[in-house]
mmCIF file of C-alpha atoms and ligand atoms in Angstrom:
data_model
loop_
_atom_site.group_PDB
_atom_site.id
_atom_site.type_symbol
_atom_site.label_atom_id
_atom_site.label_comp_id
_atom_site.label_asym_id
_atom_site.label_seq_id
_atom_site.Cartn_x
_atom_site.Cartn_y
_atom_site.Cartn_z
ATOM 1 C CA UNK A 243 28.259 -35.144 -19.102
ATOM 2 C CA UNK A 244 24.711 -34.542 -19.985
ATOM 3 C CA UNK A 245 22.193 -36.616 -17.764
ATOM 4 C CA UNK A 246 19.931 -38.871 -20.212
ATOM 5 C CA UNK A 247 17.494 -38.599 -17.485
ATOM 6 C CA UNK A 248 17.776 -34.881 -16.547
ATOM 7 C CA UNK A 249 14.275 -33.974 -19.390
ATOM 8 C CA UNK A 250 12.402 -36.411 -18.173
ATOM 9 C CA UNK A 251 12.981 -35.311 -14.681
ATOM 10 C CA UNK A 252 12.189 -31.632 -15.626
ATOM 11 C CA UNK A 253 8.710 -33.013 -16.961
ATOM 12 C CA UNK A 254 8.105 -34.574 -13.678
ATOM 13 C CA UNK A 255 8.254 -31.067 -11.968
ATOM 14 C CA UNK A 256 4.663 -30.313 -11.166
ATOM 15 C CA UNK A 257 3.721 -27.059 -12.892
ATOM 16 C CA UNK A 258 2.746 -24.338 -10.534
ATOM 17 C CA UNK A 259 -1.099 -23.602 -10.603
ATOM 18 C CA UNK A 260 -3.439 -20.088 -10.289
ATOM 19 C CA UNK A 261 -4.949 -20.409 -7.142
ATOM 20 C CA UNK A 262 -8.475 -18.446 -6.800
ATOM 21 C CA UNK A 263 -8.271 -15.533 -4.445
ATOM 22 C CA UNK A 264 -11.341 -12.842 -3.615
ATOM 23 C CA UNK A 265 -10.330 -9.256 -2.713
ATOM 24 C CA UNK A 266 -13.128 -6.346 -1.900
ATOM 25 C CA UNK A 267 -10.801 -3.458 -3.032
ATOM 26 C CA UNK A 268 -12.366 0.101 -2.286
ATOM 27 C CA UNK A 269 -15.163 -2.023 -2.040
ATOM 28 C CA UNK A 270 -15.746 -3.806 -4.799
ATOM 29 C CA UNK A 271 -15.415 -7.778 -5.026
ATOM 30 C CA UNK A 272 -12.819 -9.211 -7.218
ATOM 31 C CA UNK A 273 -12.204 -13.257 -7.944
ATOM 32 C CA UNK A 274 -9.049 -13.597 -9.044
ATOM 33 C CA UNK A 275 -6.594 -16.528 -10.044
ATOM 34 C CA UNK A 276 -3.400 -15.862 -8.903
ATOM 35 C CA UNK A 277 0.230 -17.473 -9.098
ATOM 36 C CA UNK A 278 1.298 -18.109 -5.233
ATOM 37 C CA UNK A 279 4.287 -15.329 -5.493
ATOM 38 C CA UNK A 280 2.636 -12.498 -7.025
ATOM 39 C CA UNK A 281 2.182 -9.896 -4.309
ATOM 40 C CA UNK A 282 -0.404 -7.719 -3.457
ATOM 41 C CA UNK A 283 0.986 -4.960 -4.900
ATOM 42 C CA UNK A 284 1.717 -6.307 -8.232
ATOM 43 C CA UNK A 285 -2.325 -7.922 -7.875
ATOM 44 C CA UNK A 286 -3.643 -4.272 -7.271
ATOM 45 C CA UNK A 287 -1.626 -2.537 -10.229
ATOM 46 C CA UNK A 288 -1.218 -5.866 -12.700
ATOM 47 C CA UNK A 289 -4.600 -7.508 -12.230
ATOM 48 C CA UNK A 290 -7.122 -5.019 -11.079
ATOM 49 C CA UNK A 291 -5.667 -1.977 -12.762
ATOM 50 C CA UNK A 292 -5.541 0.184 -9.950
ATOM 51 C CA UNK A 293 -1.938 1.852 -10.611
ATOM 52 C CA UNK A 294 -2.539 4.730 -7.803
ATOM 53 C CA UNK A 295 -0.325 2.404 -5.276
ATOM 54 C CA UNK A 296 3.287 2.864 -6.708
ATOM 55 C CA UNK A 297 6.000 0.712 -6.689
ATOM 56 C CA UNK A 298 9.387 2.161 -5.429
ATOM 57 C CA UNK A 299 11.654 0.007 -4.148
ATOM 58 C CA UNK A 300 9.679 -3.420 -4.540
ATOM 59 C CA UNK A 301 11.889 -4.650 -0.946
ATOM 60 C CA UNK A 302 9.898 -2.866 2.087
ATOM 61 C CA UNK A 303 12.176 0.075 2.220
ATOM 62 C CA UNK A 304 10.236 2.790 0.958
ATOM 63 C CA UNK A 305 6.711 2.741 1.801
ATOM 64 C CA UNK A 306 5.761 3.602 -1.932
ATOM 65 C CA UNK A 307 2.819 0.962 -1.522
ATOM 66 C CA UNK A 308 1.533 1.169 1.812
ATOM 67 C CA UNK A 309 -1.971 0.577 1.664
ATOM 68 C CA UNK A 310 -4.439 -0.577 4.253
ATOM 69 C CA UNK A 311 -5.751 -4.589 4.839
ATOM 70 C CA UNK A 312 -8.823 -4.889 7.019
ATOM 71 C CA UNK A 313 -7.375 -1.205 7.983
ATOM 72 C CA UNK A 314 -4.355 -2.308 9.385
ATOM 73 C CA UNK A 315 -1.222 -0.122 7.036
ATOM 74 C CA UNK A 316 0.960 -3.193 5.076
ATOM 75 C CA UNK A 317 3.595 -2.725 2.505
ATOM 76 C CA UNK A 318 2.155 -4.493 -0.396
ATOM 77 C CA UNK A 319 5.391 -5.456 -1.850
ATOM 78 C CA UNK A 320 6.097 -7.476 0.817
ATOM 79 C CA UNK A 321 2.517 -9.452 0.790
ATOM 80 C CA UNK A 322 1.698 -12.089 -0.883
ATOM 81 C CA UNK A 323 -1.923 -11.476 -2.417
ATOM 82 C CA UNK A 324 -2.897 -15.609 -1.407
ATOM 83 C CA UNK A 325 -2.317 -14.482 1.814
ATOM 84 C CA UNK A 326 -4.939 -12.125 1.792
ATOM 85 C CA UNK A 327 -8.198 -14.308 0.306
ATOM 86 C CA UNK A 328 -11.361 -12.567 1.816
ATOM 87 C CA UNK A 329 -9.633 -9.568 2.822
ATOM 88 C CA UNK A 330 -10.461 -5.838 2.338
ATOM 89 C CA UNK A 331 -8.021 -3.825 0.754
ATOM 90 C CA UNK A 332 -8.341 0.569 0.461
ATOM 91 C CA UNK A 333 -6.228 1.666 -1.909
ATOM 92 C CA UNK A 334 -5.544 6.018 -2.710
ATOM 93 C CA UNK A 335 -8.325 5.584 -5.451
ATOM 94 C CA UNK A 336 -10.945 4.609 -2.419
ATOM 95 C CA UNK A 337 -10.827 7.127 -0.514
ATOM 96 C CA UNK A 338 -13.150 10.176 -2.285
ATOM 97 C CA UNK A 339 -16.294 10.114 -1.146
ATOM 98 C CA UNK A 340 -19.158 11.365 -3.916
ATOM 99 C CA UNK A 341 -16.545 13.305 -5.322
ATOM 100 C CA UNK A 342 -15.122 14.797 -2.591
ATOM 101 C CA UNK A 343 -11.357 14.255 -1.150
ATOM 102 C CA UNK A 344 -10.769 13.033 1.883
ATOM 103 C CA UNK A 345 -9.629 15.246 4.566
ATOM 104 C CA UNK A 346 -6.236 13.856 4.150
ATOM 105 C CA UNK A 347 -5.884 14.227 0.303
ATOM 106 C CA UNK A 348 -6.922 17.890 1.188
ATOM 107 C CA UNK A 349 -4.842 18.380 3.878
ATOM 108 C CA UNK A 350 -1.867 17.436 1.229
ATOM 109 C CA UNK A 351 -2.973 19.639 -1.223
ATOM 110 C CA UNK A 352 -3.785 22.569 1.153
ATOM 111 C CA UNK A 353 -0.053 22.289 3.141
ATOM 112 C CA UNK A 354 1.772 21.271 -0.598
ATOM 113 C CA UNK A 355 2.978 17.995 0.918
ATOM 114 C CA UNK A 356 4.257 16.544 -2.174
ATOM 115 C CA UNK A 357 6.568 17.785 -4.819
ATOM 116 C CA UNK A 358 6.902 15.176 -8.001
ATOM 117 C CA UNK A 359 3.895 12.855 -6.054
ATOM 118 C CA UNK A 360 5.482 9.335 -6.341
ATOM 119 C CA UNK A 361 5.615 8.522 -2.650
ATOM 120 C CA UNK A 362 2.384 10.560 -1.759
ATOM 121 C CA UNK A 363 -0.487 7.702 -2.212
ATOM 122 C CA UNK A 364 2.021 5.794 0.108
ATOM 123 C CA UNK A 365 2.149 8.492 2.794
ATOM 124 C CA UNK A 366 -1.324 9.465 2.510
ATOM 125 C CA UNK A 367 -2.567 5.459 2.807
ATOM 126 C CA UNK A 368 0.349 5.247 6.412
ATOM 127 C CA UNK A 369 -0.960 8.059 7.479
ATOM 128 C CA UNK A 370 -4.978 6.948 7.825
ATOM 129 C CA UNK A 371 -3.434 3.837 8.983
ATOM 130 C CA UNK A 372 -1.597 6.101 11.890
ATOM 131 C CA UNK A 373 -4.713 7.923 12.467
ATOM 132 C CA UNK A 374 -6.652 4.440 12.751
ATOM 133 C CA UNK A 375 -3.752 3.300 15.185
ATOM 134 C CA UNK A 376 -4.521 6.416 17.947
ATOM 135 C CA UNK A 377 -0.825 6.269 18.878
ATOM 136 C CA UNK A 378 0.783 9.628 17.812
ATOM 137 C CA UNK A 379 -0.008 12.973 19.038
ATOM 138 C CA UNK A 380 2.982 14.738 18.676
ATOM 139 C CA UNK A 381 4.892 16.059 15.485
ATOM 140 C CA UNK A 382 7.803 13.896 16.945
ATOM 141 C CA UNK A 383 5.472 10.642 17.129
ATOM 142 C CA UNK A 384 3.714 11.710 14.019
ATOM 143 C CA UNK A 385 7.667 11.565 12.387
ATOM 144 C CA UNK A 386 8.406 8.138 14.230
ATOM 145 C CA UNK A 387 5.157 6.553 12.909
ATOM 146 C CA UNK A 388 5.695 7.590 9.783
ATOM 147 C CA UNK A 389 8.892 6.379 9.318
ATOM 148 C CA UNK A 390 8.633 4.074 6.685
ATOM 149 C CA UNK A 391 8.056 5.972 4.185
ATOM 150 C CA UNK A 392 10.581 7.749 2.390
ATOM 151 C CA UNK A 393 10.145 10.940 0.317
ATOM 152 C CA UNK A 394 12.963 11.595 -2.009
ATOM 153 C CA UNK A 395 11.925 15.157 -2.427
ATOM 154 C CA UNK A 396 12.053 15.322 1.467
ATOM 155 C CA UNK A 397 8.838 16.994 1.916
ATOM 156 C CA UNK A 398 8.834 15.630 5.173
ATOM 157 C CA UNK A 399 7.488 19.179 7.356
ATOM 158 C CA UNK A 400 4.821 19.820 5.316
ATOM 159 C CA UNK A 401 4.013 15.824 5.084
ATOM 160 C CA UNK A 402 4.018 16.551 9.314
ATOM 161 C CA UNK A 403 1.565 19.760 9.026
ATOM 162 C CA UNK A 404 -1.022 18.071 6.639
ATOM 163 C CA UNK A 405 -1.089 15.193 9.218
ATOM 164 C CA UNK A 406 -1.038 17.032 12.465
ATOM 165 C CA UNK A 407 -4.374 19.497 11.338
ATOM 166 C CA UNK A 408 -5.817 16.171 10.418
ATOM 167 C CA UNK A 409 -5.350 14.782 13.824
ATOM 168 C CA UNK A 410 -6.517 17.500 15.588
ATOM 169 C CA UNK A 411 -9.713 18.309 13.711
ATOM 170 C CA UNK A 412 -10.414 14.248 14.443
ATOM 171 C CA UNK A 413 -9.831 15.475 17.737
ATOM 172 C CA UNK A 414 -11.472 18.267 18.214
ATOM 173 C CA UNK A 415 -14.711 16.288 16.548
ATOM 174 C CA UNK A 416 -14.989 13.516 19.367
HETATM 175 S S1 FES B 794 7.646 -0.564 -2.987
HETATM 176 FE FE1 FES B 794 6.986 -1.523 -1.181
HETATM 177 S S2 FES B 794 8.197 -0.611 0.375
HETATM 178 FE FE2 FES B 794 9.014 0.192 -1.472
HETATM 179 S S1 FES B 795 6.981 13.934 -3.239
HETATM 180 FE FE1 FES B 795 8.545 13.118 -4.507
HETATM 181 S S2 FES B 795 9.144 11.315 -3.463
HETATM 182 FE FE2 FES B 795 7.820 12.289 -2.080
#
């Protein structure tokens, strides 16, 4: 039996509400009003119209959206962009510098780390994360660290190289 009641309680519901959030992506300010569930990712590519950070799995698995929060490597699918008011976000678009690739965008062209491309803003964005982290410096670590994220085309080895001559020229400079 239909409850006579059951409308007037679904008025009574409050209505969710935008709630203003700043992000400095690659940079730039944005103010933003945002729904509390829409995550980061969805903020980046929906909202700001940066669609370099791709969305594979949308559950944490893949890696597909890695980019870096106050330089620290997060899966954007699986943060909320309220959480991250004030924050600074690098995304694959920030990371030329006056035209010029960065050292690991080169690296990945130079060792052909990528075959259809879909996972390789991910990998690139984990990797300056590992590089900011200091904790690999073997292939083996460079594979553990890098773990979450997947490559369907399993260009893992050359992924590896184009990492490991990045490393050591960091290296080699300090
Ligand atoms: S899309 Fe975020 S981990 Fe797969
Ligand atoms: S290059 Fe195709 S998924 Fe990695």
């Amino acid at each position: 039996m239909v409850n006579p009641d059951h409308s007037i309680a679904d008025t009574e519901k409050p209505v969710p509400q935008a709630i203003p959030v700043t992000l400095q992506v690659n940079g730039i300010v944005h103010h933003l009003k945002i729904l509390p569930w829409v995550t980061l990712l969805d903020a980046l590519r929906d909202r700001i119209g940066l669609t370099g950070t791709k969305k594979g799995c949308d559950h944490g698995q893949c890696g597909a959206c890695t980019v870096l929060v106050d330089g620290i490597r997060v899966n954007a699918c699986l943060t909320l962009a309220i959480m991250k008011d004030g924050a600074a976000v690098t995304t694959v678009e920030g990371l030329e510098t006056d035209g010029n690739l960065h050292a690991l965008q080169q690296a990945f062209v130079k060792h052909d780390a990528f075959q259809c491309g879909y996972c390789t803003s991910g990998q690139i964005l984990s990797a300056l994360g590992l590089l900011n982290e200091g904790q690999a410096r073997t292939k083996e670590e460079i594979r553990e660290l890098m773990s979450g994220n997947l490559c369907r085309c399993g260009t893992y080895p050359n992924i590896v190289a184009a990492i490991q001559e990045v490393m050591q020229a960091k290296e080699g400079a300090t």
